[in-house]
Short mmCIF file of N, CA and C in Angstrom, two decimals:
data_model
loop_
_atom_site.label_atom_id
_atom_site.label_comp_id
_atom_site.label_asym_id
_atom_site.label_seq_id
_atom_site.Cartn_x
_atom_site.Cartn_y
_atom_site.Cartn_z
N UNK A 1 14.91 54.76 -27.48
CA UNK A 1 14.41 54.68 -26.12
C UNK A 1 13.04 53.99 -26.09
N UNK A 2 12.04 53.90 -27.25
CA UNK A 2 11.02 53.94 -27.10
C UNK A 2 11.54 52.60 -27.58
N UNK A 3 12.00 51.62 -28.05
CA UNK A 3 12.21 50.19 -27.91
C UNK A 3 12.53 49.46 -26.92
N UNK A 4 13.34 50.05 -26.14
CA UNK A 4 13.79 49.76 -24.56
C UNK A 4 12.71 49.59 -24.01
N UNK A 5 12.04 50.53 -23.78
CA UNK A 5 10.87 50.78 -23.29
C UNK A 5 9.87 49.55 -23.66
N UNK A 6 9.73 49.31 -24.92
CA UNK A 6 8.56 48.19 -25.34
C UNK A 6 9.36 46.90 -24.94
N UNK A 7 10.15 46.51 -24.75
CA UNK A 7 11.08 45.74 -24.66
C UNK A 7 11.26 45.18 -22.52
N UNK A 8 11.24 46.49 -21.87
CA UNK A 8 11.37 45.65 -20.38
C UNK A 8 9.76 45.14 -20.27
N UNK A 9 8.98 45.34 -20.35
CA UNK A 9 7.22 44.99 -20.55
C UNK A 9 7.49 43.14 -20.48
N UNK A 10 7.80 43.43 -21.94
CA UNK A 10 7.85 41.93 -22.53
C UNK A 10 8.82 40.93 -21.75
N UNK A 11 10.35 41.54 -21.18
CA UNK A 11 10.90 40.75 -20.59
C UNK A 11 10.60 40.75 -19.00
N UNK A 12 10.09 41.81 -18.25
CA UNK A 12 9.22 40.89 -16.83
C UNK A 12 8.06 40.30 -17.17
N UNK A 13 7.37 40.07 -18.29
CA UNK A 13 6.44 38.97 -18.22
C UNK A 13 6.77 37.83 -18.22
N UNK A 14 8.08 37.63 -19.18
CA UNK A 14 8.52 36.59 -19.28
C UNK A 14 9.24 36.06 -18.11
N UNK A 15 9.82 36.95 -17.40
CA UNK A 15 10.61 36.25 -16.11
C UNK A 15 9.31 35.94 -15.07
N UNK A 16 8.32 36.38 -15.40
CA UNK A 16 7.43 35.95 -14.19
C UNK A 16 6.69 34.98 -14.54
N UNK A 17 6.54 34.49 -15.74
CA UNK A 17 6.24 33.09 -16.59
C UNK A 17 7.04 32.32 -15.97
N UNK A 18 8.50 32.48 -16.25
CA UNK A 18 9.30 31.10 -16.00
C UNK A 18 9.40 31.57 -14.43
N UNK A 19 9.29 32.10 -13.28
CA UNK A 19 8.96 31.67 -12.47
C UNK A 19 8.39 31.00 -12.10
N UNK A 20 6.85 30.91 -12.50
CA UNK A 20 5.82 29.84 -12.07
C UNK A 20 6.15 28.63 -12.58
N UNK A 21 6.78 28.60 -13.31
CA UNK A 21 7.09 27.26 -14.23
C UNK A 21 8.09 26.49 -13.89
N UNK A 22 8.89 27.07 -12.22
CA UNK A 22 9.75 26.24 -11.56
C UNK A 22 9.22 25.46 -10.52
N UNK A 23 9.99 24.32 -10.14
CA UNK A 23 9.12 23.58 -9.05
C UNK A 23 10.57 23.73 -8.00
N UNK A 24 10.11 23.09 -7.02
CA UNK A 24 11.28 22.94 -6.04
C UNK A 24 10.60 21.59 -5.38
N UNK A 25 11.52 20.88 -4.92
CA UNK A 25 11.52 19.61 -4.33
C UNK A 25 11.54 19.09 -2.85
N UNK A 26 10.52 19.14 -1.93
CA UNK A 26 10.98 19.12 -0.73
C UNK A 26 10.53 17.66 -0.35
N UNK A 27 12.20 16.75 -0.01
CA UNK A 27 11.99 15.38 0.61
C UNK A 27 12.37 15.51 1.96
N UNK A 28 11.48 16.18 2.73
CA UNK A 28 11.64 16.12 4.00
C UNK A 28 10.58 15.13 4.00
N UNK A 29 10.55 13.95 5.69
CA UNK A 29 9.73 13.46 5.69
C UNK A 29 8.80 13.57 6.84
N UNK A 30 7.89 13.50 6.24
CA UNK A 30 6.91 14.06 7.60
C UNK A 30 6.16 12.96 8.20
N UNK A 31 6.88 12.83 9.51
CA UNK A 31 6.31 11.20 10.10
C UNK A 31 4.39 11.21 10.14
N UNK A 32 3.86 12.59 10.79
CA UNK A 32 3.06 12.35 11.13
C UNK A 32 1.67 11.83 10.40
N UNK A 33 2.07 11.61 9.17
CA UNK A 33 1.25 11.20 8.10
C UNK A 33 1.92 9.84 7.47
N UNK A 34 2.95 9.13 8.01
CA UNK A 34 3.49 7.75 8.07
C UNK A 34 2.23 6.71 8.92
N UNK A 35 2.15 5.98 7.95
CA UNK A 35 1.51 4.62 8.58
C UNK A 35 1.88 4.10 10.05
N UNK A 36 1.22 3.61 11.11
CA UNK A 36 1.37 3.10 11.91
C UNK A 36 1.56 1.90 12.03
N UNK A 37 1.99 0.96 12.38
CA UNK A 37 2.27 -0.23 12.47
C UNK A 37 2.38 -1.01 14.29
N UNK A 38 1.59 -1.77 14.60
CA UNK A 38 1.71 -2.81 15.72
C UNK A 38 2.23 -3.56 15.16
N UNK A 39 3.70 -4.19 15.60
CA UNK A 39 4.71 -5.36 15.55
C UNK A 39 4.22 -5.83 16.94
N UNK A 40 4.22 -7.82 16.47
CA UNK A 40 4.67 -8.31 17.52
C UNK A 40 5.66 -9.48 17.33
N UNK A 41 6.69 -9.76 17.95
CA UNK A 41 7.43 -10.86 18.18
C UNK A 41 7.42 -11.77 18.90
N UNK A 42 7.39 -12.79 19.08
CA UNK A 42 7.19 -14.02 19.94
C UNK A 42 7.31 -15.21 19.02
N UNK A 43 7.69 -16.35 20.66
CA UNK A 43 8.26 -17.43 20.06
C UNK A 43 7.42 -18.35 20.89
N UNK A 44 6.37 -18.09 21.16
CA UNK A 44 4.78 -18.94 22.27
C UNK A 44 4.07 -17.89 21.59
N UNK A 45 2.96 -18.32 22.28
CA UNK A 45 1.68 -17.78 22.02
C UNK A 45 1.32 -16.68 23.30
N UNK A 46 0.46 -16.19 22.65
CA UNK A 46 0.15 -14.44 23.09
C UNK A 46 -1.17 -14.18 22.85
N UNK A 47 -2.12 -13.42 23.64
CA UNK A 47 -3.71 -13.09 23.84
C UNK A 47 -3.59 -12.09 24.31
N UNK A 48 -4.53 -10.73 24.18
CA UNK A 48 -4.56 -9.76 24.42
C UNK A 48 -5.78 -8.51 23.22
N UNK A 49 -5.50 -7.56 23.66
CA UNK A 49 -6.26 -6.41 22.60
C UNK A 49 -5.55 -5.31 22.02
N UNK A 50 -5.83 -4.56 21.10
CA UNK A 50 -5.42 -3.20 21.11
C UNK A 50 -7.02 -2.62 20.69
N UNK A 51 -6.19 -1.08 20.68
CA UNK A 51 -7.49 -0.11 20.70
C UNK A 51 -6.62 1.23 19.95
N UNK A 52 -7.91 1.92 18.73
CA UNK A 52 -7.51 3.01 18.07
C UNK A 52 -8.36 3.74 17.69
N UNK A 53 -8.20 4.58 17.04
CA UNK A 53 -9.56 5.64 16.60
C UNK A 53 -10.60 4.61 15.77
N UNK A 54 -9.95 3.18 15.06
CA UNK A 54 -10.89 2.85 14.80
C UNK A 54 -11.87 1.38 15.42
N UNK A 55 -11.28 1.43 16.80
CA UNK A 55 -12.36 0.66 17.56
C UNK A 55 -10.97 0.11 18.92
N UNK A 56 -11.47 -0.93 19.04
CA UNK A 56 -10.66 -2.19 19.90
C UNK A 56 -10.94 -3.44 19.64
N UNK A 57 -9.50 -4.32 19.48
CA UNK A 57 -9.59 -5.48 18.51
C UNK A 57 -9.06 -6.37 19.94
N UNK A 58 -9.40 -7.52 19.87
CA UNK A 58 -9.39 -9.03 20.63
C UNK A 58 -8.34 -9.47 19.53
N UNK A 59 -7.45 -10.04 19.57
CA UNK A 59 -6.03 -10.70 19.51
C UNK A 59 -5.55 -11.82 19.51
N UNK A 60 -5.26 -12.95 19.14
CA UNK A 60 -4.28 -13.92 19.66
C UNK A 60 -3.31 -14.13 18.78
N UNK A 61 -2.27 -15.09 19.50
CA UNK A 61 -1.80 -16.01 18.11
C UNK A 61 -0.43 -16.51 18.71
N UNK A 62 0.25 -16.93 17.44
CA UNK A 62 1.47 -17.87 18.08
C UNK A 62 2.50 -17.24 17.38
N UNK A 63 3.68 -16.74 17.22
CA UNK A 63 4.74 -16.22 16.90
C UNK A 63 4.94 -14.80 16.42
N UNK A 64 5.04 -14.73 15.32
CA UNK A 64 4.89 -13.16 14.96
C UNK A 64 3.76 -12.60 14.09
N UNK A 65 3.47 -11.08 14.37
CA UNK A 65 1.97 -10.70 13.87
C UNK A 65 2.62 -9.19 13.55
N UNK A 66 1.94 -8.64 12.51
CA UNK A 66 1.79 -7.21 12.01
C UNK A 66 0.53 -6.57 11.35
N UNK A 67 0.19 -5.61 12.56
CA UNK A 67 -1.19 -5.20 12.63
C UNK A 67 -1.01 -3.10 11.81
N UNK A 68 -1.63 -2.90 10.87
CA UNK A 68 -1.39 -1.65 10.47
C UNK A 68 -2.67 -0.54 10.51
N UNK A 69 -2.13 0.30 11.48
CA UNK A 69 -3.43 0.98 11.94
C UNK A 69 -3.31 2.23 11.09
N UNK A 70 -3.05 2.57 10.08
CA UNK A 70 -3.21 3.53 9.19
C UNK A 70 -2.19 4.63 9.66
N UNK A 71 -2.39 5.75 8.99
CA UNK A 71 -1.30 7.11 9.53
C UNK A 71 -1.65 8.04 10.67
N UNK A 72 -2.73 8.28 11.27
CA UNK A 72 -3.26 8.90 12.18
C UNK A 72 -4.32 7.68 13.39
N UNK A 73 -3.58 7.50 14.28
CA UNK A 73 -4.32 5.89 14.65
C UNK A 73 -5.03 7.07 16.17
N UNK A 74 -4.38 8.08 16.92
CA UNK A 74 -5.07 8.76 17.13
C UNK A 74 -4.33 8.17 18.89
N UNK A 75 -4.95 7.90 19.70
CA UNK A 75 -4.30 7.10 20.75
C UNK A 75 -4.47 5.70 21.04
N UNK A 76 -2.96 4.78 20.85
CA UNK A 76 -3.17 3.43 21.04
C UNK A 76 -2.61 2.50 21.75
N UNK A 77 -3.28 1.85 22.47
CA UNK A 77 -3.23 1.53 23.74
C UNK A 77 -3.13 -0.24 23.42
N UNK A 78 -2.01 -1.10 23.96
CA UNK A 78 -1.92 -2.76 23.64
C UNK A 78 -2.13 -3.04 24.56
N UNK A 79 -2.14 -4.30 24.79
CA UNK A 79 -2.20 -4.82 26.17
C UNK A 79 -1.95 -6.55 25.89
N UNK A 80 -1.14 -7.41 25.88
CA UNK A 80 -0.97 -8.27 25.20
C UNK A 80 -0.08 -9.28 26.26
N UNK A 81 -0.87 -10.67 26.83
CA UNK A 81 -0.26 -11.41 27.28
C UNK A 81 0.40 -12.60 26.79
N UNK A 82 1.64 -12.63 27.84
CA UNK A 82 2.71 -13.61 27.25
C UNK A 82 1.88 -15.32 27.95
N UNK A 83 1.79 -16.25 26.98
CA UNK A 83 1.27 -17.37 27.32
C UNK A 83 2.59 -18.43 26.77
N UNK A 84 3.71 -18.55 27.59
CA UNK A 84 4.36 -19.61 27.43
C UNK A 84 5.43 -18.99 27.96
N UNK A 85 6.62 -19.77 27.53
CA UNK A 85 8.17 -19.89 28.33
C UNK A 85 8.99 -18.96 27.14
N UNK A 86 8.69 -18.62 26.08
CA UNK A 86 9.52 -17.56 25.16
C UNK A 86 9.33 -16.10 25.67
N UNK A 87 9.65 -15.39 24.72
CA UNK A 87 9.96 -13.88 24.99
C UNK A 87 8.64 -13.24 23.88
N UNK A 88 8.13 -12.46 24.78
CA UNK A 88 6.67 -11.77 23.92
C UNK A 88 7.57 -10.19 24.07
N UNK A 89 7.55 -9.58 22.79
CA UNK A 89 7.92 -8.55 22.31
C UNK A 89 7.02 -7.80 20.94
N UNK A 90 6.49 -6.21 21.96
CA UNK A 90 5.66 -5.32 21.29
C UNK A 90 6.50 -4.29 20.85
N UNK A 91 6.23 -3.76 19.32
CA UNK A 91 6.78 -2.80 19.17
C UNK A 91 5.41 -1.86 18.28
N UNK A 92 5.60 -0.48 18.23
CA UNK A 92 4.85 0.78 17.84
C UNK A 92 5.66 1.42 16.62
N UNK A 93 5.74 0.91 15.41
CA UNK A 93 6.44 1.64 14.44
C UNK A 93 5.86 2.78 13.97
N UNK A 94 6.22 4.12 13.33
CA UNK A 94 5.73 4.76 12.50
C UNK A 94 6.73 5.27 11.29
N UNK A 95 6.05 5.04 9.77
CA UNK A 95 7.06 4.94 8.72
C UNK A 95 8.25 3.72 8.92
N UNK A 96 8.17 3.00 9.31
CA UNK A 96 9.42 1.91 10.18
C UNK A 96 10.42 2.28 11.12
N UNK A 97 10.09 3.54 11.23
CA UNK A 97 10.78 3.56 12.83
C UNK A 97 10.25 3.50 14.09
N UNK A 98 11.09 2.61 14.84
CA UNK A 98 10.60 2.39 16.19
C UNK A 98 10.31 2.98 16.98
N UNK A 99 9.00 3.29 17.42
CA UNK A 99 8.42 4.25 18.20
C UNK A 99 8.36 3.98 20.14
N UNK A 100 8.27 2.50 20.16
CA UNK A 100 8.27 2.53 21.59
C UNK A 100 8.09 0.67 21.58
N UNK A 101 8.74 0.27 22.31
CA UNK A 101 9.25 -1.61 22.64
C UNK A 101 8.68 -1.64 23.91
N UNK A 102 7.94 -2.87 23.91
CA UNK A 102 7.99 -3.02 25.47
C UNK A 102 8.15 -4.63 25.04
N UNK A 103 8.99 -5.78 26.30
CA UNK A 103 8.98 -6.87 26.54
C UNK A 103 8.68 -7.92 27.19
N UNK A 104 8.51 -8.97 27.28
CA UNK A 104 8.38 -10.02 28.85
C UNK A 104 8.71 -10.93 28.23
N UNK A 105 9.26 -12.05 29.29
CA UNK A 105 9.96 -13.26 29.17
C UNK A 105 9.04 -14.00 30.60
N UNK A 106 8.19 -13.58 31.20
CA UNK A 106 7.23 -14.40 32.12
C UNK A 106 6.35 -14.83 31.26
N UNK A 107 6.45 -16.25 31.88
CA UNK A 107 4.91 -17.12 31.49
C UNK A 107 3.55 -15.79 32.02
N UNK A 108 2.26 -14.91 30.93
CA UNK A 108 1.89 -15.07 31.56
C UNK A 108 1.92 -13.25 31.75
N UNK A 109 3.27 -13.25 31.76
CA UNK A 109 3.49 -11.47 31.69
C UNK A 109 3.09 -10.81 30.79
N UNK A 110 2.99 -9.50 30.88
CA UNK A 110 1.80 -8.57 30.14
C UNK A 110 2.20 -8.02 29.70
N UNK A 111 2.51 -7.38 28.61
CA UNK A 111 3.15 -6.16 27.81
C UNK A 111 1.89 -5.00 27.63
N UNK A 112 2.28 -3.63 28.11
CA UNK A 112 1.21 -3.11 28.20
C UNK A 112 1.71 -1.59 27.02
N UNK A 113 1.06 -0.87 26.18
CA UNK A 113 1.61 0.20 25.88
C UNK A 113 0.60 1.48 25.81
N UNK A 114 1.06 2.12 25.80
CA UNK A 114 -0.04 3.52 25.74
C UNK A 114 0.81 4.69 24.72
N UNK A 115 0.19 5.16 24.07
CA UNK A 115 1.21 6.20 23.05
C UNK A 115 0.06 7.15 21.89
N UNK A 116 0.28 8.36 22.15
CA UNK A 116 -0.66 9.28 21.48
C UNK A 116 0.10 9.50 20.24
N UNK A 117 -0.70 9.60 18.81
CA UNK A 117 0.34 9.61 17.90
C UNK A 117 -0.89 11.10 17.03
#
């Protein structure tokens, strides 16, 4: 009896050893710590701003642009005019999924977005 005895001691230490010594794996993904991303598409040229926790930026350019505002951009606001006869298209990714599109096909038209992240 008195070996039994010396004997469960030794074996819950050991099971509580190799407890700690397991891991478990969690691939859930947690957007809110995913990179942000301003997409733009266009096939003319485009002028405008955005704005984020870390300031407000002046803009232009001619076809497509990808602007990356880090993982916590905080609230961000585009505002981006269409200057020609193509299609000006904004998109708000986070981790690469599409968070919110806005479009215009007016000379001229404004794509405007607002989105708290």
């Amino acid at each position: 009896m008195k070996k039994i005895m010396g004997i469960i001691p030794v074996v819950l230490v050991l099971v509580v050893l190799a407890s700690g010594c397991t891991s478990s794996s969690n691939n859930t993904s947690n957007q809110s710590s995913s990179n942000v991303t301003l997409q733009i598409y266009s096939n003319s040229t485009w002028i405008g701003d955005y704005g984020y926790k870390n300031g407000d930026m002046q803009i232009n350019g001619t076809g497509n642009a990808k602007y990356n505002l880090g993982p916590n951009p905080g609230t961000v606001t585009v505002s981006l005019e269409n200057n020609g006869t193509g299609t000006l298209t904004v998109q708000l990714l986070q981790g690469g999924n599409v968070i919110q599109t806005q479009s215009t096909s007016d000379n001229q038209g404004v794509v405007n977005i607002n989105k708290e992240f």
